[in-house]
Amino acid sequence: MKKILMILSFVMGMITMAGCSDYLDSDYLFEERLNIEDVFTNKDYTNYWLAKSYSWLSTNALQDVSSKRTVPFNFADDMYYGDGGYKEWKSGNYNEKGVNNSSETIWENAYKGIYDTSIFLNNIDMNKEFTSEEIADFKGQAHFLRAYYYWLLLRAFGPIPLLPDEAVDYTLSYDELAYPRNSYDECVEYINNELLKAAAVLPLQRPVQEIARPTRGAALALRAKMFLYAASPLFNGKAPEYVSSALVNKDGKHLLPESYDESKWARAAAAAKDVMELNVYSIHVARFKAAGDIAYPATIVPPYNSEFSEQSWPNGWKDIDPFQSYRELFDGTLIASQNEELIFTRGTNVGGEDLRVMVVHQLPRNGAGGYGSHGMTQKQCDAYYMNDGKDCPGMNDMYRGVDGYIGRCDSRQRAEGYVDENELSTYPELGLLGVGVSKQYVQREPRFYASVAYNGSTWHLLRALNDDNHNETENIQVFYYRGENNGYTNSSYWLKTGIGIKKYVHPNDISYTQKNSYDVERIERKVDIALRYGETLLIYAEALNELSSGTNYEIPSWDDSKIHVVSRNISEMKKGVRPIRIRAGLPDYSEEVYSNPVKLRMKLKREWQIEFFAEGHRYWDLRRWMDAPLEETTPVYGCNMLATKDMKDNFHTPVMCTSLPTIFAEKMWLCPISHAEMKRNANLVQNPGWTDPE
């Protein structure tokens, strides 16, 4: 690397993150004209450069949690925003010229992060003010970050150019900087090697003040996730012909695998096993409580099950609270250091706006001071099980007869009637304010009540104020009938499906209710969950299910210390599924399901849909599974928002939401490479369905 003078913008500053410091956010900007030796022989400047390397993760478009309306990959067939650019994205009205397109930001900022981490790795050894242990840790962080940025690019664009490890020398000629795209498998191998380098030197755990820095587990968990995608149909020899034929470099090099390789699933399973055998992480649970109040009710015990009701965690739910276990994982109750399921977090800052901004869009407009425009589709609402693990009556009846929904619809009539005051004790899951709730929403699984703001649900708003400037009330029941305060309006701020979202909402959360502008100060800070142990477990189960019965694979562990013998073993698959199901208060799948790879695949896809709702998975999962052409084109259904309370049966009969477009075009498999970038690099080929610059 040439020692050239440059302007360095160092990101520094500390913020309070749920009781601990988060160096990823910035309060101050330090600029000085320095050269490489100045930076990497000075302890403070070196730290600032590493912080700068992290700073690109705070870009909206490089997020993991689905927290913004500014990027299209927050929305698939599960949720939507009523404002912002949602209609344009879902209509495919975004392009490679920067119109309604955030992918240019993904490309630009991820490569900036790669560039910064490469400079850091090439120069950190010249600093004599750090111990060898500190330098090793710094290198591990930088290798992880470089891998993470490449992973975000690979997820969005498919095969991408891999830059030289010594960092790009911008004094070279244009032609020397025009790197072609590497193949998908080459990208996977490069990222794998970076993560192995990181895992070899990163610690197993971090102190509280370093909680947002990666650990060995973070490197290995990201590795397992990357291998899962590489094993999935879109990237494992099963892509549509028009996709694979378009992804060919100008020299004829094919960028996607041309044949299917089952061993890639075994590799993903072994990588997940590496994380599991660290014995550092576990599924988070809240303990059983016998008494409570409306916001923190006594544990609502699941229906009796002979296998799980009388067993204590982790073999059963006797001593845990399934509802609170799931709710507090996301709502800000837990600080990062208390969350044993958390593997990697970016802290509370995501995209320059923390997750509280997302919650403002979830809070009802009237009574809670939010926008009330972040909603859930009927398909997602129906996906949640009943509390005994069975399907809800009428599940997906809107799609009965549609190819691809066989075995995914329930032929029974949807539950009729509404809860009256005498029935509240029968349905404790509704709380004390359940009168008038449709019986479609009773006796559902705990994750439903932690995630779904159904018509008539209770919003707790425990920070409500009643003074000269506020006239607010705690524990209000919110209905979305036309004519109600939070029903249909002529503005953008109403739920197009009549089904809202409660995931990430804490009982304390409330925004301004008497003013036009919103406020996040009375909303609990939320910790971004970029990687969590529940994901590792489902990766393990999904990968094992895709292996041929009777076939064994021997895969070395990450550090070559042992050999994982991997096969489609039912007892091993249960290790990935049972903790997720038991935490949710649900029985495990039947032996019949486990014995049938097709049935188990269907169940696991549904488990991903429910467990990881609103965590930034669904958009990418539908593509890697190659389910997007079906799931993204079926019409969005919801409640009939034109119906008043006097027409409540009509309100609760699913209708097509014509204001929420659905489409899946050829170009929507992968994000477009911007024309500006392609003009800078003559060796780039465009993703399928998108155009080249003129």
mmCIF file of N, CA and C in Angstrom, residues 118-202:
data_model
loop_
_atom_site.group_PDB
_atom_site.id
_atom_site.type_symbol
_atom_site.label_atom_id
_atom_site.label_comp_id
_atom_site.label_asym_id
_atom_site.label_seq_id
_atom_site.Cartn_x
_atom_site.Cartn_y
_atom_site.Cartn_z
ATOM 1 N N SER A 118 -9.535 -3.488 4.911
ATOM 2 C CA SER A 118 -8.326 -3.977 4.253
ATOM 3 C C SER A 118 -7.129 -3.103 4.603
ATOM 4 N N ILE A 119 -7.305 -1.796 4.588
ATOM 5 C CA ILE A 119 -6.222 -0.892 4.997
ATOM 6 C C ILE A 119 -5.823 -1.173 6.444
ATOM 7 N N PHE A 120 -6.816 -1.383 7.293
ATOM 8 C CA PHE A 120 -6.540 -1.662 8.698
ATOM 9 C C PHE A 120 -5.702 -2.938 8.838
ATOM 10 N N LEU A 121 -6.117 -3.994 8.170
ATOM 11 C CA LEU A 121 -5.415 -5.269 8.284
ATOM 12 C C LEU A 121 -3.987 -5.194 7.749
ATOM 13 N N ASN A 122 -3.771 -4.379 6.748
ATOM 14 C CA ASN A 122 -2.447 -4.274 6.142
ATOM 15 C C ASN A 122 -1.489 -3.389 6.930
ATOM 16 N N ASN A 123 -2.000 -2.652 7.917
ATOM 17 C CA ASN A 123 -1.146 -1.677 8.597
ATOM 18 C C ASN A 123 -1.148 -1.761 10.118
ATOM 19 N N ILE A 124 -2.046 -2.543 10.704
ATOM 20 C CA ILE A 124 -2.151 -2.563 12.155
ATOM 21 C C ILE A 124 -0.870 -3.055 12.826
ATOM 22 N N ASP A 125 -0.112 -3.905 12.164
ATOM 23 C CA ASP A 125 1.097 -4.459 12.794
ATOM 24 C C ASP A 125 2.173 -3.414 13.048
ATOM 25 N N MET A 126 2.109 -2.268 12.398
ATOM 26 C CA MET A 126 3.141 -1.257 12.634
ATOM 27 C C MET A 126 2.921 -0.502 13.949
ATOM 28 N N ASN A 127 1.749 -0.710 14.574
ATOM 29 C CA ASN A 127 1.475 -0.005 15.825
ATOM 30 C C ASN A 127 2.094 -0.766 16.997
ATOM 31 N N LYS A 128 3.005 -0.110 17.711
ATOM 32 C CA LYS A 128 3.719 -0.726 18.828
ATOM 33 C C LYS A 128 3.100 -0.357 20.176
ATOM 34 N N GLU A 129 1.998 0.397 20.156
ATOM 35 C CA GLU A 129 1.358 0.810 21.407
ATOM 36 C C GLU A 129 0.351 -0.217 21.901
ATOM 37 N N PHE A 130 0.049 -1.228 21.081
ATOM 38 C CA PHE A 130 -0.871 -2.282 21.481
ATOM 39 C C PHE A 130 -0.097 -3.559 21.768
ATOM 40 N N THR A 131 -0.654 -4.391 22.628
ATOM 41 C CA THR A 131 -0.056 -5.698 22.880
ATOM 42 C C THR A 131 -0.353 -6.619 21.694
ATOM 43 N N SER A 132 0.361 -7.713 21.630
ATOM 44 C CA SER A 132 0.120 -8.676 20.553
ATOM 45 C C SER A 132 -1.287 -9.259 20.656
ATOM 46 N N GLU A 133 -1.811 -9.420 21.881
ATOM 47 C CA GLU A 133 -3.170 -9.932 22.076
ATOM 48 C C GLU A 133 -4.201 -8.938 21.558
ATOM 49 N N GLU A 134 -3.965 -7.648 21.814
ATOM 50 C CA GLU A 134 -4.892 -6.627 21.319
ATOM 51 C C GLU A 134 -4.889 -6.568 19.800
ATOM 52 N N ILE A 135 -3.722 -6.665 19.214
ATOM 53 C CA ILE A 135 -3.629 -6.627 17.745
ATOM 54 C C ILE A 135 -4.316 -7.847 17.140
ATOM 55 N N ALA A 136 -4.152 -9.002 17.754
ATOM 56 C CA ALA A 136 -4.817 -10.206 17.246
ATOM 57 C C ALA A 136 -6.334 -10.041 17.276
ATOM 58 N N ASP A 137 -6.840 -9.468 18.369
ATOM 59 C CA ASP A 137 -8.278 -9.230 18.480
ATOM 60 C C ASP A 137 -8.736 -8.231 17.423
ATOM 61 N N PHE A 138 -7.986 -7.157 17.236
ATOM 62 C CA PHE A 138 -8.328 -6.167 16.212
ATOM 63 C C PHE A 138 -8.386 -6.811 14.832
ATOM 64 N N LYS A 139 -7.421 -7.662 14.551
ATOM 65 C CA LYS A 139 -7.422 -8.338 13.255
ATOM 66 C C LYS A 139 -8.659 -9.230 13.100
ATOM 67 N N GLY A 140 -8.994 -9.912 14.182
ATOM 68 C CA GLY A 140 -10.188 -10.751 14.129
ATOM 69 C C GLY A 140 -11.438 -9.938 13.832
ATOM 70 N N GLN A 141 -11.560 -8.777 14.481
ATOM 71 C CA GLN A 141 -12.710 -7.914 14.221
ATOM 72 C C GLN A 141 -12.735 -7.450 12.770
ATOM 73 N N ALA A 142 -11.557 -7.076 12.259
ATOM 74 C CA ALA A 142 -11.488 -6.568 10.890
ATOM 75 C C ALA A 142 -11.797 -7.667 9.873
ATOM 76 N N HIS A 143 -11.301 -8.880 10.110
ATOM 77 C CA HIS A 143 -11.633 -9.988 9.212
ATOM 78 C C HIS A 143 -13.139 -10.263 9.242
ATOM 79 N N PHE A 144 -13.726 -10.220 10.436
ATOM 80 C CA PHE A 144 -15.174 -10.415 10.543
ATOM 81 C C PHE A 144 -15.923 -9.339 9.769
ATOM 82 N N LEU A 145 -15.524 -8.097 9.976
ATOM 83 C CA LEU A 145 -16.208 -7.001 9.292
ATOM 84 C C LEU A 145 -16.087 -7.124 7.780
ATOM 85 N N ARG A 146 -14.897 -7.450 7.301
ATOM 86 C CA ARG A 146 -14.716 -7.582 5.854
ATOM 87 C C ARG A 146 -15.621 -8.696 5.323
ATOM 88 N N ALA A 147 -15.691 -9.799 6.060
ATOM 89 C CA ALA A 147 -16.576 -10.889 5.656
ATOM 90 C C ALA A 147 -18.036 -10.455 5.680
ATOM 91 N N TYR A 148 -18.405 -9.688 6.702
ATOM 92 C CA TYR A 148 -19.801 -9.248 6.854
ATOM 93 C C TYR A 148 -20.200 -8.354 5.682
ATOM 94 N N TYR A 149 -19.325 -7.433 5.315
ATOM 95 C CA TYR A 149 -19.642 -6.552 4.180
ATOM 96 C C TYR A 149 -19.770 -7.353 2.890
ATOM 97 N N TYR A 150 -18.883 -8.294 2.685
ATOM 98 C CA TYR A 150 -19.001 -9.135 1.491
ATOM 99 C C TYR A 150 -20.285 -9.964 1.534
ATOM 100 N N TRP A 151 -20.637 -10.443 2.727
ATOM 101 C CA TRP A 151 -21.871 -11.222 2.865
ATOM 102 C C TRP A 151 -23.088 -10.382 2.493
ATOM 103 N N LEU A 152 -23.150 -9.149 2.953
ATOM 104 C CA LEU A 152 -24.281 -8.283 2.625
ATOM 105 C C LEU A 152 -24.368 -8.034 1.124
ATOM 106 N N LEU A 153 -23.222 -7.904 0.478
ATOM 107 C CA LEU A 153 -23.198 -7.756 -0.983
ATOM 108 C C LEU A 153 -23.670 -9.039 -1.659
ATOM 109 N N LEU A 154 -23.171 -10.180 -1.193
ATOM 110 C CA LEU A 154 -23.532 -11.458 -1.797
ATOM 111 C C LEU A 154 -25.025 -11.717 -1.654
ATOM 112 N N ARG A 155 -25.580 -11.386 -0.499
ATOM 113 C CA ARG A 155 -27.008 -11.583 -0.261
ATOM 114 C C ARG A 155 -27.857 -10.757 -1.212
ATOM 115 N N ALA A 156 -27.430 -9.537 -1.488
ATOM 116 C CA ALA A 156 -28.233 -8.627 -2.302
ATOM 117 C C ALA A 156 -28.026 -8.815 -3.798
ATOM 118 N N PHE A 157 -26.780 -9.027 -4.212
ATOM 119 C CA PHE A 157 -26.450 -9.008 -5.636
ATOM 120 C C PHE A 157 -26.095 -10.377 -6.207
ATOM 121 N N GLY A 158 -25.925 -11.380 -5.351
ATOM 122 C CA GLY A 158 -25.362 -12.616 -5.851
ATOM 123 C C GLY A 158 -23.865 -12.437 -6.032
ATOM 124 N N PRO A 159 -23.257 -13.117 -6.998
ATOM 125 C CA PRO A 159 -21.802 -13.024 -7.188
ATOM 126 C C PRO A 159 -21.343 -11.577 -7.342
ATOM 127 N N ILE A 160 -20.251 -11.237 -6.669
ATOM 128 C CA ILE A 160 -19.738 -9.866 -6.698
ATOM 129 C C ILE A 160 -18.210 -9.901 -6.869
ATOM 130 N N PRO A 161 -17.596 -8.794 -7.256
ATOM 131 C CA PRO A 161 -16.132 -8.765 -7.371
ATOM 132 C C PRO A 161 -15.466 -8.838 -5.998
ATOM 133 N N LEU A 162 -14.450 -9.674 -5.885
ATOM 134 C CA LEU A 162 -13.617 -9.730 -4.682
ATOM 135 C C LEU A 162 -12.385 -8.870 -4.918
ATOM 136 N N LEU A 163 -12.168 -7.916 -4.039
ATOM 137 C CA LEU A 163 -11.034 -7.008 -4.196
ATOM 138 C C LEU A 163 -9.768 -7.631 -3.608
ATOM 139 N N PRO A 164 -8.600 -7.200 -4.062
ATOM 140 C CA PRO A 164 -7.352 -7.695 -3.471
ATOM 141 C C PRO A 164 -7.292 -7.395 -1.979
ATOM 142 N N ASP A 165 -6.764 -8.313 -1.207
ATOM 143 C CA ASP A 165 -6.693 -8.128 0.242
ATOM 144 C C ASP A 165 -5.837 -6.932 0.644
ATOM 145 N N GLU A 166 -4.903 -6.555 -0.200
ATOM 146 C CA GLU A 166 -4.041 -5.423 0.147
ATOM 147 C C GLU A 166 -4.737 -4.093 -0.052
ATOM 148 N N ALA A 167 -6.004 -4.118 -0.397
ATOM 149 C CA ALA A 167 -6.833 -2.931 -0.621
ATOM 150 C C ALA A 167 -6.519 -2.312 -1.972
ATOM 151 N N VAL A 168 -7.530 -1.721 -2.537
ATOM 152 C CA VAL A 168 -7.390 -1.140 -3.873
ATOM 153 C C VAL A 168 -6.492 0.081 -3.821
ATOM 154 N N ASP A 169 -5.545 0.162 -4.719
ATOM 155 C CA ASP A 169 -4.671 1.324 -4.844
ATOM 156 C C ASP A 169 -5.257 2.231 -5.935
ATOM 157 N N TYR A 170 -5.857 3.312 -5.504
ATOM 158 C CA TYR A 170 -6.558 4.169 -6.460
ATOM 159 C C TYR A 170 -5.614 5.029 -7.301
ATOM 160 N N THR A 171 -4.316 4.800 -7.124
ATOM 161 C CA THR A 171 -3.379 5.467 -8.033
ATOM 162 C C THR A 171 -3.195 4.663 -9.317
ATOM 163 N N LEU A 172 -3.760 3.429 -9.350
ATOM 164 C CA LEU A 172 -3.658 2.603 -10.542
ATOM 165 C C LEU A 172 -4.577 3.134 -11.640
ATOM 166 N N SER A 173 -4.364 2.644 -12.836
ATOM 167 C CA SER A 173 -5.180 3.081 -13.966
ATOM 168 C C SER A 173 -6.586 2.513 -13.863
ATOM 169 N N TYR A 174 -7.505 3.076 -14.635
ATOM 170 C CA TYR A 174 -8.893 2.638 -14.618
ATOM 171 C C TYR A 174 -9.005 1.159 -14.963
ATOM 172 N N ASP A 175 -8.298 0.741 -16.017
ATOM 173 C CA ASP A 175 -8.403 -0.641 -16.465
ATOM 174 C C ASP A 175 -7.935 -1.619 -15.388
ATOM 175 N N GLU A 176 -6.953 -1.215 -14.600
ATOM 176 C CA GLU A 176 -6.434 -2.093 -13.557
ATOM 177 C C GLU A 176 -7.393 -2.230 -12.379
ATOM 178 N N LEU A 177 -8.339 -1.301 -12.267
ATOM 179 C CA LEU A 177 -9.295 -1.329 -11.159
ATOM 180 C C LEU A 177 -10.620 -1.961 -11.559
ATOM 181 N N ALA A 178 -10.788 -2.344 -12.813
ATOM 182 C CA ALA A 178 -12.059 -2.881 -13.310
ATOM 183 C C ALA A 178 -12.122 -4.379 -13.029
ATOM 184 N N TYR A 179 -12.519 -4.741 -11.808
ATOM 185 C CA TYR A 179 -12.552 -6.141 -11.423
ATOM 186 C C TYR A 179 -13.858 -6.789 -11.872
ATOM 187 N N PRO A 180 -13.791 -7.952 -12.511
ATOM 188 C CA PRO A 180 -15.015 -8.671 -12.874
ATOM 189 C C PRO A 180 -15.613 -9.348 -11.651
ATOM 190 N N ARG A 181 -16.827 -9.860 -11.789
ATOM 191 C CA ARG A 181 -17.482 -10.572 -10.706
ATOM 192 C C ARG A 181 -16.847 -11.957 -10.534
ATOM 193 N N ASN A 182 -16.631 -12.334 -9.298
ATOM 194 C CA ASN A 182 -16.215 -13.703 -9.007
ATOM 195 C C ASN A 182 -17.445 -14.602 -8.990
ATOM 196 N N SER A 183 -17.223 -15.892 -9.081
ATOM 197 C CA SER A 183 -18.349 -16.821 -9.029
ATOM 198 C C SER A 183 -18.921 -16.851 -7.615
ATOM 199 N N TYR A 184 -20.151 -17.330 -7.493
ATOM 200 C CA TYR A 184 -20.791 -17.411 -6.177
ATOM 201 C C TYR A 184 -19.964 -18.290 -5.243
ATOM 202 N N ASP A 185 -19.530 -19.430 -5.735
ATOM 203 C CA ASP A 185 -18.753 -20.330 -4.885
ATOM 204 C C ASP A 185 -17.413 -19.725 -4.476
ATOM 205 N N GLU A 186 -16.797 -18.956 -5.359
ATOM 206 C CA GLU A 186 -15.545 -18.282 -5.000
ATOM 207 C C GLU A 186 -15.795 -17.256 -3.897
ATOM 208 N N CYS A 187 -16.903 -16.554 -3.985
ATOM 209 C CA CYS A 187 -17.241 -15.581 -2.939
ATOM 210 C C CYS A 187 -17.458 -16.284 -1.604
ATOM 211 N N VAL A 188 -18.162 -17.409 -1.645
ATOM 212 C CA VAL A 188 -18.416 -18.169 -0.415
ATOM 213 C C VAL A 188 -17.099 -18.626 0.210
ATOM 214 N N GLU A 189 -16.194 -19.135 -0.601
ATOM 215 C CA GLU A 189 -14.924 -19.618 -0.064
ATOM 216 C C GLU A 189 -14.095 -18.476 0.524
ATOM 217 N N TYR A 190 -14.123 -17.336 -0.131
ATOM 218 C CA TYR A 190 -13.369 -16.191 0.395
ATOM 219 C C TYR A 190 -13.940 -15.763 1.754
ATOM 220 N N ILE A 191 -15.252 -15.605 1.812
ATOM 221 C CA ILE A 191 -15.877 -15.182 3.065
ATOM 222 C C ILE A 191 -15.630 -16.228 4.154
ATOM 223 N N ASN A 192 -15.724 -17.494 3.788
ATOM 224 C CA ASN A 192 -15.442 -18.563 4.743
ATOM 225 C C ASN A 192 -14.036 -18.417 5.326
ATOM 226 N N ASN A 193 -13.058 -18.190 4.485
ATOM 227 C CA ASN A 193 -11.684 -18.044 4.965
ATOM 228 C C ASN A 193 -11.528 -16.833 5.879
ATOM 229 N N GLU A 194 -12.200 -15.742 5.555
ATOM 230 C CA GLU A 194 -12.159 -14.558 6.422
ATOM 231 C C GLU A 194 -12.755 -14.868 7.792
ATOM 232 N N LEU A 195 -13.870 -15.590 7.794
ATOM 233 C CA LEU A 195 -14.533 -15.898 9.057
ATOM 234 C C LEU A 195 -13.731 -16.900 9.882
ATOM 235 N N LEU A 196 -13.048 -17.810 9.230
ATOM 236 C CA LEU A 196 -12.187 -18.735 9.964
ATOM 237 C C LEU A 196 -11.009 -18.002 10.592
ATOM 238 N N LYS A 197 -10.443 -17.035 9.865
ATOM 239 C CA LYS A 197 -9.372 -16.215 10.441
ATOM 240 C C LYS A 197 -9.885 -15.442 11.653
ATOM 241 N N ALA A 198 -11.104 -14.922 11.535
ATOM 242 C CA ALA A 198 -11.682 -14.172 12.651
ATOM 243 C C ALA A 198 -11.931 -15.089 13.843
ATOM 244 N N ALA A 199 -12.554 -16.247 13.594
ATOM 245 C CA ALA A 199 -12.897 -17.161 14.683
ATOM 246 C C ALA A 199 -11.666 -17.642 15.436
ATOM 247 N N ALA A 200 -10.552 -17.761 14.748
ATOM 248 C CA ALA A 200 -9.337 -18.281 15.370
ATOM 249 C C ALA A 200 -8.786 -17.356 16.446
ATOM 250 N N VAL A 201 -9.096 -16.074 16.387
ATOM 251 C CA VAL A 201 -8.498 -15.121 17.333
ATOM 252 C C VAL A 201 -9.528 -14.358 18.164
ATOM 253 N N LEU A 202 -10.784 -14.372 17.764
ATOM 254 C CA LEU A 202 -11.791 -13.639 18.533
ATOM 255 C C LEU A 202 -12.130 -14.385 19.814
#
